[in-house]
Amino acid sequence: MADTPEPASSIHPTLFVCATLLNLSVIKVAGYLLPDQAYFTFSAFLFDERPVLRAGALILKLLPPVVVAFFVTLAFHRLLSAQRAMGRPGGVFESIIAARQLSTTLTASAFLSALLMAWPYILMWDMLIDPIMASHRLTFLLAYFIYFAGYAWFARTGVELAEVVIGSRGSVEDLSWVTAMRHPFLKPVSTALSGALASAVATFLVASAQ
Amino acid sequence: MTARPTWAGKSAATVANLLLPTLLGLLIGAVLAPVLYLGSTDVRGRQFSEDAEPGYQPLTAETPRQRVAVLALHRANLASITIPQEADGLPPRRPGWLSVEGSQLEQCSNRNPLVMSIAAVEIYARPAWRRSLETGLARLIHDISGKLPDWSYGIGQIRISTARKAITGALTQTEMLGRNVSGLGDLTDIEIFNRLTTPCDNIAMMRLVLNDIEEPGDTIPELAEKYRGGPETGLVAGAFSYSGLTWQVADFLSQLSESAYEPYSIPAFDEPWRTGHAATPVEVRPLPMDTAEPPTLIGCLKYGALETVFFADRNDFEESPYGYTDSAAISAAIAALDPTGFDLRALAPRVSDTITSPLFRLADDVDWLADLNTFRDEYGPWRSVTHVESAIDEYACAEVRLSPSPWPFYDALSGRSADNPPPIPDD
């Protein structure tokens, strides 16, 4: 029997706007709450003459999309369960999950959130950035977009992680060499690795341009 | 039934998945780069050269307007940016400045600072691709309808009607000088258009336009605003004004200069990026009473700009080196010597002797008009003007030297010649 193709995914507009606002809020709150040493920002490469490349801070920087996507996915599934328990099947939660819009929407919203945070530097580079960095403008633009993609992939990781947690219902198989290739955690781990690689490439680009 | 994926296929898929966000980001960035950086298409990427060290001036660009002014100069290739070394006694990560050679603007004969400032701002505000688009469209309209739209063209964004008015004005002012500028008054629209779309001719025309609109006491922002014409529209997302940015660029040009420069005046003869000639006021003595006839004030044009001015006895040109000077020195000299008692003799630009392009000749003519008219406006009338089509080297001139220990040009007038040259102090 031939595999049935998965339905094409799409972006849910309302969820996209809400998730973007949520992402931005979490990024800003994290920026206010975290101490300087733990807060990583690409802009620091433009303004800060001290060593700004700290692995720990970079990891913290990439956590918000994972956390937001994880809890939004979890919330959607819990709310859907609650809705079903109340005997009201259907509705927005079910349609979004059934149409596989959750992952695409949260991934895209994370991309947009990262883009919005850096947009002033992209648009008004001439005014904001020391002219000494003028020749690195293209490098920074490419690094920014690679970083946005990496950031989005971490949101996808969050969604996949939540789906594994929900799907396993507590009976997750032990992770070992034998189970590694078929373990349900393989998918979010591989997605996170892709995102980490993109973030590393972006960081390398801006750090070498500094 | 579907075929089982091979190990190689799985590995390739895994690597592709791993690289997907990196490649995706790279692709989006590469696609958006031309759109986001359309304004940067004039960047030429000239690198700092150790050989050009004498022109180096450290500046700071801390405000947004200063940063944009830096980039405007950079994109016009009037300055390059480099990182000064700490060993130079300068703080690190400050933009360094270097006037560069060989750029499109640098090769133009007219290098008046105000003209260059406006050109740099125009280049920043309206990138090359847009100017080309406008001229291409105008040419197409002309080919179809036979008429040229009266749009703004070229680096200086000058309308054909504005250029015609400026040329007519300059010719009218120059008629009394006895200078025959062949054909300039009879140019057709398409001929003016062709000149406007040639960078150096456009720059020369900018100067004529500025001369035409300038009124006594105009400041750089006021002149820039008049040049722009009409109500100002904001540059760079409306962040600051055209005139403000022009002033900032002019101010930076003055800081690049090692010569004296008044930011709010239009020093037609000053070339602030020239190096090695400090603008110490020249010492001027009264004319000797026994001079047979008034000495001649000679303006030497080089590359179209009145670069060297010196004094000599009309009938006794001695071999003598000549050097640079600026408007302050000329002003001081003329103030001490009766201006009505002098002739102004402008020699043909050297560039005309070597470059036969009619376009260069036009640029020279226009520069010549602008120089003469500005000179006359600033320093009053003179008795007569002779245009000598000859190389400068055929004439020996007494030099107005600018140095910490001034050598009075008067000495040269009163008999000192190249056989017995005065000591030239080290600059």
XYZ file of C-alpha atoms in Angstrom:
637
model
C 0.000 0.000 0.000
C 1.390 3.355 -0.993
C 2.025 5.954 1.691
C -0.631 8.612 1.836
C 0.999 12.031 1.444
C 0.805 14.248 4.499
C -1.544 17.201 4.085
C 0.269 20.382 3.145
C 0.826 22.516 6.175
C -0.059 26.194 6.372
C 0.086 29.155 8.727
C -2.869 29.983 10.952
C -3.114 33.799 10.918
C -4.506 34.392 14.408
C -2.172 31.933 16.041
C 0.711 33.447 14.060
C 0.030 36.946 15.405
C -0.519 35.753 18.977
C 2.571 33.533 18.951
C 4.687 36.380 17.550
C 3.523 38.713 20.317
C 4.205 35.997 22.868
C 7.680 35.380 21.462
C 8.511 39.074 21.508
C 7.259 39.397 25.086
C 9.347 36.460 26.251
C 12.453 37.772 24.459
C 12.041 41.224 26.014
C 11.291 39.900 29.492
C 14.299 37.574 29.260
C 16.378 40.557 28.196
C 15.276 42.500 31.274
C 15.583 39.647 33.747
C 18.811 38.022 32.671
C 22.072 39.530 33.872
C 24.321 41.087 31.252
C 26.705 38.156 31.178
C 23.893 35.737 30.431
C 22.171 37.756 27.724
C 23.450 37.220 24.238
C 22.694 39.619 21.424
C 24.078 39.879 17.918
C 23.975 43.662 18.235
C 26.614 43.391 20.940
C 29.052 42.485 18.182
C 28.310 45.893 16.696
C 28.534 48.009 19.802
C 30.434 46.167 22.481
C 34.179 46.068 22.302
C 34.441 43.453 25.048
C 34.388 39.743 24.253
C 30.717 39.053 23.757
C 30.776 35.458 22.574
C 29.596 33.337 25.500
C 28.223 29.873 24.773
C 26.009 29.829 27.854
C 24.407 33.118 26.937
C 23.872 31.932 23.368
C 22.057 28.826 24.623
C 19.872 30.986 26.870
C 19.145 33.190 23.874
C 17.857 30.208 21.901
C 15.716 28.826 24.712
C 12.717 31.214 24.438
C 11.468 29.874 21.080
C 11.748 26.306 22.393
C 9.906 27.188 25.575
C 7.194 29.216 23.847
C 6.559 26.602 21.165
C 6.664 23.773 23.696
C 4.105 25.321 26.023
C 1.844 26.594 23.238
C 1.751 23.103 21.711
C 1.194 21.553 25.095
C -1.567 24.051 25.843
C -3.274 23.351 22.515
C -3.325 19.617 23.116
C -4.494 20.017 26.732
C -7.208 22.469 25.702
C -8.310 20.109 22.934
C -8.518 17.258 25.449
C -10.501 19.461 27.803
C -12.815 20.469 24.986
C -13.390 16.846 24.075
C -13.964 15.934 27.713
C -16.631 18.591 27.832
C -18.255 16.961 24.832
C -17.562 19.748 22.414
C -15.354 18.287 19.708
C -14.162 20.374 16.807
C -13.358 24.011 17.138
C -10.183 25.948 16.565
C -7.774 23.726 18.548
C -8.786 20.598 16.715
C -8.743 22.253 13.305
C -5.255 23.711 13.858
C -3.848 20.418 15.100
C -5.603 18.382 12.410
C -4.385 20.688 9.684
C -0.809 20.399 11.060
C -0.647 24.199 11.331
C 0.900 24.275 14.774
C 4.499 23.516 13.817
C 4.571 25.727 10.703
C 2.867 28.640 12.426
C 5.079 28.597 15.512
C 8.215 28.168 13.401
C 7.282 31.115 11.183
C 6.333 33.277 14.148
C 9.699 32.603 15.801
C 11.403 33.617 12.547
C 9.392 36.841 12.435
C 10.049 37.594 16.107
C 13.795 37.300 15.638
C 13.540 39.383 12.470
C 11.563 42.127 14.225
C 14.099 42.303 17.043
C 16.924 42.899 14.563
C 14.950 44.865 11.962
C 16.034 48.352 13.125
C 19.667 47.370 12.673
C 18.980 45.987 9.216
C 16.900 48.918 8.023
C 18.774 51.793 9.648
C 22.248 50.334 9.538
C 23.733 53.534 8.136
C 22.489 55.595 11.045
C 23.006 53.199 13.914
C 26.212 51.421 13.131
C 29.736 52.728 13.395
C 30.947 53.445 9.832
C 33.950 51.280 10.557
C 31.576 48.306 10.208
C 30.233 49.563 6.868
C 32.003 46.926 4.829
C 30.549 44.138 6.989
C 26.951 45.033 6.243
C 26.295 42.134 3.899
C 28.003 39.671 6.239
C 25.758 40.796 9.060
C 22.653 40.604 6.892
C 23.379 37.011 5.906
C 24.324 36.105 9.470
C 21.109 37.637 10.741
C 18.944 35.612 8.374
C 20.809 32.395 9.104
C 20.291 33.118 12.786
C 16.563 33.803 12.206
C 16.267 30.419 10.501
C 18.126 28.745 13.360
C 15.860 30.517 15.836
C 12.831 29.248 13.928
C 14.197 25.718 13.997
C 14.403 25.886 17.777
C 10.697 26.767 17.834
C 10.093 23.674 15.721
C 12.126 21.723 18.237
C 9.770 22.946 20.954
C 6.721 21.772 19.027
C 8.247 18.361 18.316
C 9.351 18.006 21.904
C 5.836 18.732 23.137
C 4.368 16.268 20.633
C 6.740 13.558 21.859
C 5.820 14.237 25.469
C 2.104 14.190 24.652
C 2.371 11.142 22.360
C 4.387 9.053 24.783
C 2.053 9.764 27.725
C 4.849 9.067 30.166
C 5.986 5.737 28.716
C 9.064 6.894 26.861
C 11.459 4.156 25.859
C 14.925 4.332 27.414
C 17.441 6.063 25.198
C 20.286 3.697 24.321
C 22.518 2.854 21.350
C 19.956 0.254 20.333
C 16.923 2.509 20.579
C 18.666 5.689 19.384
C 17.626 5.455 15.743
C 13.952 4.792 16.447
C 13.601 6.780 19.645
C 10.834 9.411 19.497
C 13.242 12.050 20.834
C 15.404 11.668 17.730
C 13.263 14.054 15.743
C 13.446 17.092 18.098
C 17.117 16.383 18.764
C 17.893 16.396 15.041
C 15.872 19.586 14.558
C 17.696 21.224 17.467
C 21.029 20.201 15.949
C 20.066 21.864 12.662
C 19.113 25.025 14.526
C 22.318 24.906 16.569
C 24.407 24.548 13.433
C 22.687 27.570 11.857
C 23.195 29.618 15.033
C 26.836 28.579 15.181
C 27.403 29.574 11.554
C 25.724 32.950 12.152
C 27.752 33.580 15.293
C 30.958 32.617 13.541
C 30.183 35.031 10.705
C 29.587 38.058 12.934
C 32.397 37.191 15.335
C 34.885 36.942 12.493
C 33.651 40.249 11.054
C 34.057 42.103 14.349
C 5.453 -0.572 -3.012
C 8.066 1.989 -2.201
C 11.780 1.260 -2.429
C 13.692 1.109 0.847
C 15.968 4.082 1.193
C 19.642 3.210 0.972
C 22.188 4.093 3.636
C 23.677 6.715 1.334
C 20.241 8.159 0.707
C 19.547 8.324 4.428
C 22.871 10.025 5.093
C 22.248 12.568 2.379
C 18.794 13.295 3.772
C 20.229 13.673 7.280
C 22.904 16.108 6.100
C 20.314 18.035 4.081
C 18.071 18.262 7.140
C 20.978 19.400 9.239
C 21.935 22.142 6.801
C 18.387 23.152 5.923
C 17.990 26.183 8.245
C 21.485 27.476 7.433
C 20.877 27.240 3.701
C 17.374 28.623 4.049
C 18.608 31.647 6.011
C 21.414 32.187 3.532
C 18.973 32.029 0.631
C 16.491 34.476 2.172
C 19.303 36.861 3.099
C 20.814 36.674 -0.381
C 17.453 37.275 -2.042
C 16.638 40.228 0.223
C 20.107 41.809 0.173
C 19.683 43.632 -3.142
C 16.327 44.981 -1.994
C 17.493 46.058 1.445
C 20.777 47.510 0.244
C 19.692 49.135 -2.985
C 21.074 52.422 -1.745
C 24.522 50.989 -1.300
C 25.185 50.235 -4.930
C 27.674 53.071 -5.220
C 30.024 51.552 -2.692
C 33.302 50.872 -4.390
C 35.039 49.122 -1.571
C 38.334 50.927 -1.847
C 40.744 49.666 0.738
C 42.983 51.629 3.002
C 46.445 52.012 1.590
C 49.542 52.619 3.645
C 50.947 54.730 0.828
C 48.206 57.285 1.255
C 48.968 57.884 4.915
C 49.502 61.682 4.575
C 45.834 62.192 3.827
C 44.728 60.353 6.881
C 42.582 62.191 9.378
C 40.913 60.563 12.350
C 37.345 61.684 12.900
C 34.557 60.528 15.076
C 31.077 59.786 13.858
C 28.866 59.372 16.869
C 25.497 60.780 15.897
C 23.274 59.191 13.242
C 23.759 62.179 10.952
C 27.512 61.993 11.298
C 27.456 58.287 10.503
C 25.394 58.831 7.387
C 27.661 61.717 6.369
C 30.642 59.376 6.688
C 28.945 56.812 4.488
C 27.899 59.477 1.967
C 31.546 60.484 1.602
C 32.553 56.844 1.443
C 30.036 56.001 -1.256
C 31.064 59.033 -3.269
C 34.594 57.698 -2.859
C 35.781 60.934 -1.349
C 36.979 59.203 1.774
C 37.805 55.713 2.836
C 37.337 54.255 6.255
C 39.991 52.461 8.159
C 40.824 51.411 11.674
C 43.587 53.455 13.222
C 46.139 51.493 15.150
C 46.541 52.056 18.842
C 50.220 52.539 18.189
C 49.340 55.776 16.406
C 48.218 57.151 19.721
C 44.591 56.982 18.661
C 41.849 55.086 20.380
C 40.850 51.892 18.582
C 37.664 51.433 16.599
C 37.360 55.039 15.546
C 36.654 55.671 11.889
C 39.716 56.865 10.114
C 39.599 58.959 7.004
C 41.575 58.988 3.909
C 41.023 61.029 0.841
C 41.340 58.600 -1.995
C 42.525 58.928 -5.522
C 41.072 57.596 -8.697
C 37.364 57.774 -8.001
C 34.897 59.048 -10.535
C 34.426 62.315 -8.670
C 38.084 62.701 -7.904
C 38.875 62.691 -11.595
C 36.466 65.520 -12.249
C 38.063 68.868 -12.696
C 35.827 70.775 -10.333
C 36.428 69.935 -6.721
C 34.756 72.781 -4.943
C 33.920 71.579 -1.405
C 30.297 72.659 -1.472
C 29.778 71.023 -4.854
C 31.415 67.862 -3.558
C 29.266 67.893 -0.420
C 26.053 68.171 -2.391
C 27.277 65.536 -4.854
C 28.028 63.148 -1.999
C 24.584 63.678 -0.462
C 22.892 63.234 -3.834
C 24.851 60.039 -4.453
C 23.774 58.781 -1.046
C 20.139 59.749 -1.528
C 19.809 58.538 -5.090
C 21.882 55.506 -5.970
C 23.448 54.952 -9.366
C 20.861 52.409 -10.532
C 18.054 54.915 -9.999
C 19.861 57.683 -11.849
C 20.530 55.282 -14.716
C 16.874 54.293 -14.732
C 15.777 57.914 -14.955
C 18.178 58.809 -17.743
C 17.325 55.616 -19.627
C 13.626 56.367 -19.410
C 14.143 59.977 -20.487
C 16.222 58.832 -23.456
C 13.479 56.398 -24.421
C 10.843 59.145 -24.222
C 13.076 61.340 -26.360
C 13.541 58.597 -28.950
C 9.784 58.067 -29.173
C 8.413 61.584 -28.897
C 11.401 63.732 -29.779
C 11.011 65.644 -26.531
C 12.956 65.329 -23.324
C 11.119 65.506 -20.006
C 12.425 68.270 -17.787
C 13.450 65.918 -14.997
C 16.495 66.085 -12.789
C 19.447 64.168 -14.206
C 22.829 62.902 -13.167
C 24.800 63.012 -9.946
C 23.768 66.564 -9.152
C 20.113 65.971 -10.112
C 19.850 69.066 -12.296
C 16.884 69.839 -14.513
C 17.572 70.801 -18.108
C 15.786 74.114 -17.564
C 17.883 74.809 -14.460
C 21.094 74.029 -16.324
C 20.109 76.279 -19.219
C 19.290 79.135 -16.840
C 22.617 78.701 -15.036
C 24.585 78.664 -18.300
C 22.774 81.735 -19.587
C 23.365 83.532 -16.314
C 27.044 82.682 -16.281
C 27.498 83.729 -19.911
C 25.756 87.034 -19.267
C 27.978 87.709 -16.303
C 31.036 86.783 -18.299
C 30.300 88.809 -21.404
C 32.012 91.822 -19.900
C 35.135 89.755 -19.387
C 35.623 89.382 -23.101
C 35.650 85.646 -22.874
C 34.241 83.865 -25.882
C 32.789 80.569 -24.705
C 31.941 78.966 -27.986
C 28.600 77.282 -28.347
C 27.670 77.043 -24.690
C 24.709 79.364 -25.128
C 23.362 77.453 -28.124
C 23.157 74.002 -26.615
C 19.991 72.050 -27.427
C 18.048 70.134 -24.808
C 19.551 66.812 -25.816
C 23.056 68.308 -25.730
C 22.477 69.613 -22.215
C 20.966 66.239 -21.284
C 24.059 64.436 -22.587
C 26.270 66.697 -20.516
C 24.142 66.269 -17.417
C 24.423 62.515 -17.661
C 28.222 62.746 -17.847
C 29.510 62.820 -14.251
C 32.210 65.460 -14.589
C 30.067 67.762 -16.723
C 27.272 67.354 -14.230
C 29.592 68.314 -11.383
C 30.730 71.369 -13.336
C 27.120 72.299 -14.000
C 26.342 71.959 -10.284
C 28.796 74.700 -9.620
C 27.242 76.972 -12.211
C 23.816 76.355 -10.696
C 25.124 77.147 -7.220
C 26.702 80.348 -8.487
C 23.393 81.222 -10.081
C 21.286 80.743 -6.962
C 23.756 81.986 -4.406
C 23.062 85.218 -2.629
C 25.481 87.067 -0.367
C 25.462 85.695 3.135
C 24.000 82.326 2.238
C 25.036 79.565 4.557
C 25.688 76.018 3.387
C 22.339 74.684 4.693
C 20.499 77.567 3.013
C 22.289 77.048 -0.279
C 21.707 73.304 -0.108
C 18.012 73.900 0.506
C 17.817 76.285 -2.438
C 19.705 73.830 -4.593
C 17.308 71.069 -3.674
C 14.380 73.344 -4.519
C 10.922 73.165 -3.031
C 10.020 71.866 0.392
C 12.479 69.453 1.925
C 11.734 65.808 2.131
C 13.491 63.749 4.749
C 16.388 61.522 3.883
C 16.878 58.087 5.419
C 13.351 57.384 6.558
C 12.802 61.058 7.299
C 15.446 61.068 10.011
C 17.178 64.264 9.018
C 17.150 66.932 6.361
C 18.982 67.258 3.086
C 20.488 70.575 4.089
C 21.557 69.242 7.478
C 23.280 66.269 5.918
C 24.953 68.508 3.326
C 26.260 70.719 6.077
C 27.558 67.679 7.933
C 29.364 66.357 4.868
C 30.852 69.804 4.212
C 31.925 69.987 7.834
C 33.668 66.628 7.544
C 35.339 67.718 4.343
C 36.672 70.696 6.211
C 38.025 68.413 8.909
C 39.635 66.282 6.252
C 41.392 69.379 5.087
C 44.653 70.572 6.387
C 43.906 74.025 5.101
C 41.768 76.682 6.676
C 38.155 76.368 5.750
C 35.114 78.298 6.816
C 32.173 75.932 7.024
C 29.642 78.607 6.203
C 31.392 80.228 3.285
C 31.932 78.975 -0.217
C 35.640 78.996 -0.704
C 35.658 78.578 -4.429
C 39.386 78.146 -4.618
C 39.959 76.007 -1.598
C 40.514 72.362 -2.110
C 40.339 71.058 1.379
C 41.619 67.585 0.691
C 44.885 68.806 -0.670
C 47.672 68.167 1.735
C 50.923 69.734 2.654
C 49.965 73.350 2.250
C 49.041 74.959 5.516
C 47.008 78.096 5.145
C 49.113 80.519 7.060
C 48.193 84.060 5.954
C 50.661 85.383 3.479
C 52.619 88.442 4.368
C 51.833 91.288 2.017
C 53.815 94.423 1.573
C 52.753 97.601 -0.192
C 53.532 97.904 -3.851
C 56.874 99.431 -4.709
C 56.324 102.927 -5.963
C 58.799 102.602 -8.766
C 57.054 99.731 -10.532
C 56.598 100.662 -14.161
C 53.093 99.303 -14.348
C 50.884 97.308 -12.049
C 51.845 93.693 -11.753
C 49.558 91.091 -13.144
C 47.607 88.776 -10.936
C 47.654 85.449 -12.660
C 45.235 82.666 -11.916
C 46.460 79.306 -13.059
C 43.786 76.800 -13.810
C 44.685 73.214 -13.346
C 42.148 70.494 -13.868
C 39.583 73.228 -14.214
C 39.888 74.700 -10.736
C 41.643 77.930 -10.002
C 44.367 76.237 -8.091
C 47.298 78.532 -8.145
C 47.295 82.289 -7.953
C 50.444 84.265 -8.081
C 51.680 87.707 -8.862
C 54.210 88.769 -11.380
C 55.330 91.692 -13.345
C 53.532 91.519 -16.665
C 56.693 92.163 -18.629
C 59.084 90.162 -16.587
C 58.058 86.607 -16.027
C 60.921 84.920 -14.283
C 61.420 81.250 -13.839
C 59.991 80.418 -10.483
C 58.214 77.557 -8.830
C 54.559 77.987 -8.198
C 52.430 76.474 -5.501
C 48.994 76.265 -4.085
C 47.138 78.943 -2.324
C 43.641 79.526 -1.097
C 41.002 82.215 -1.037
C 42.199 83.665 2.264
C 45.658 84.300 0.856
C 44.301 85.753 -2.360
C 41.970 87.940 -0.383
C 44.777 89.199 1.822
C 46.959 89.924 -1.158
C 44.294 91.741 -3.080
C 43.243 93.723 -0.039
C 46.782 95.028 0.335
C 47.222 95.731 -3.358
C 44.733 97.877 -5.193
C 42.420 95.413 -6.928
C 41.534 97.769 -9.723
C 45.182 97.977 -10.655
C 45.514 94.335 -11.583
C 44.722 92.186 -14.492
C 43.428 88.701 -14.030
C 44.951 86.335 -16.482
C 43.589 82.841 -16.466
C 45.720 80.284 -18.183
C 44.285 77.362 -20.014
C 43.847 74.256 -17.944
C 46.532 71.728 -18.511
C 43.945 69.056 -18.869
C 42.710 70.659 -22.074
C 46.128 70.334 -23.576
C 46.243 66.621 -23.079
C 42.660 65.452 -23.196
C 40.884 66.180 -26.418
C 37.429 64.968 -25.431
C 34.879 67.677 -26.157
C 33.107 66.726 -22.952
C 36.169 67.550 -20.932
C 36.442 70.783 -22.811
C 32.888 71.632 -21.934
C 33.522 70.864 -18.287
C 36.569 73.091 -18.400
C 34.633 75.904 -19.997
C 31.913 75.692 -17.413
C 34.443 75.547 -14.616
C 36.216 78.486 -16.096
C 33.014 80.507 -16.135
C 32.245 79.552 -12.572
C 35.740 80.375 -11.385
C 35.819 83.756 -13.026
C 32.375 84.779 -11.885
C 32.947 83.647 -8.342
C 36.273 85.394 -8.307
C 34.759 88.589 -9.545
C 31.908 88.421 -7.038
C 34.279 87.900 -4.165
C 37.081 90.260 -5.010
C 35.553 93.014 -7.042
C 36.184 94.241 -10.580
C 39.397 94.110 -12.511
C 40.557 95.983 -15.468
C 40.782 93.375 -18.145
C 40.958 89.679 -18.605
C 42.936 87.728 -21.093
C 42.440 84.072 -21.753
C 45.724 82.623 -22.829
C 45.543 79.273 -24.547
C 48.855 78.028 -23.456
C 50.500 75.722 -21.001
C 51.324 77.049 -17.591
C 54.929 76.024 -17.851
C 55.575 78.636 -20.497
C 55.033 81.260 -17.878
C 57.203 81.827 -14.900
C 55.456 83.297 -11.965
C 56.245 84.632 -8.591
C 54.702 82.425 -5.997
C 52.436 83.157 -3.086
C 53.800 80.732 -0.589
C 51.932 79.535 2.408
C 54.195 78.495 5.167
C 54.818 79.009 8.853
C 57.546 81.402 7.904
C 55.977 83.305 5.034
C 57.966 84.315 2.094
C 56.451 87.535 0.772
C 55.590 87.348 -2.871
C 56.668 90.927 -2.961
C 60.275 89.751 -3.017
C 59.702 88.031 -6.286
C 58.093 91.076 -7.766
C 61.038 93.206 -6.874
C 63.652 91.311 -8.772
C 64.331 87.967 -7.116
C 64.337 85.281 -9.735
C 64.840 81.556 -10.043
C 68.594 82.156 -10.204
C 68.431 83.479 -6.722
C 65.374 81.880 -5.247
C 64.292 82.684 -1.763
C 64.678 79.910 0.766
C 61.719 77.582 0.731
C 60.813 76.673 4.275
C 59.942 73.096 5.030
C 56.206 72.660 5.346
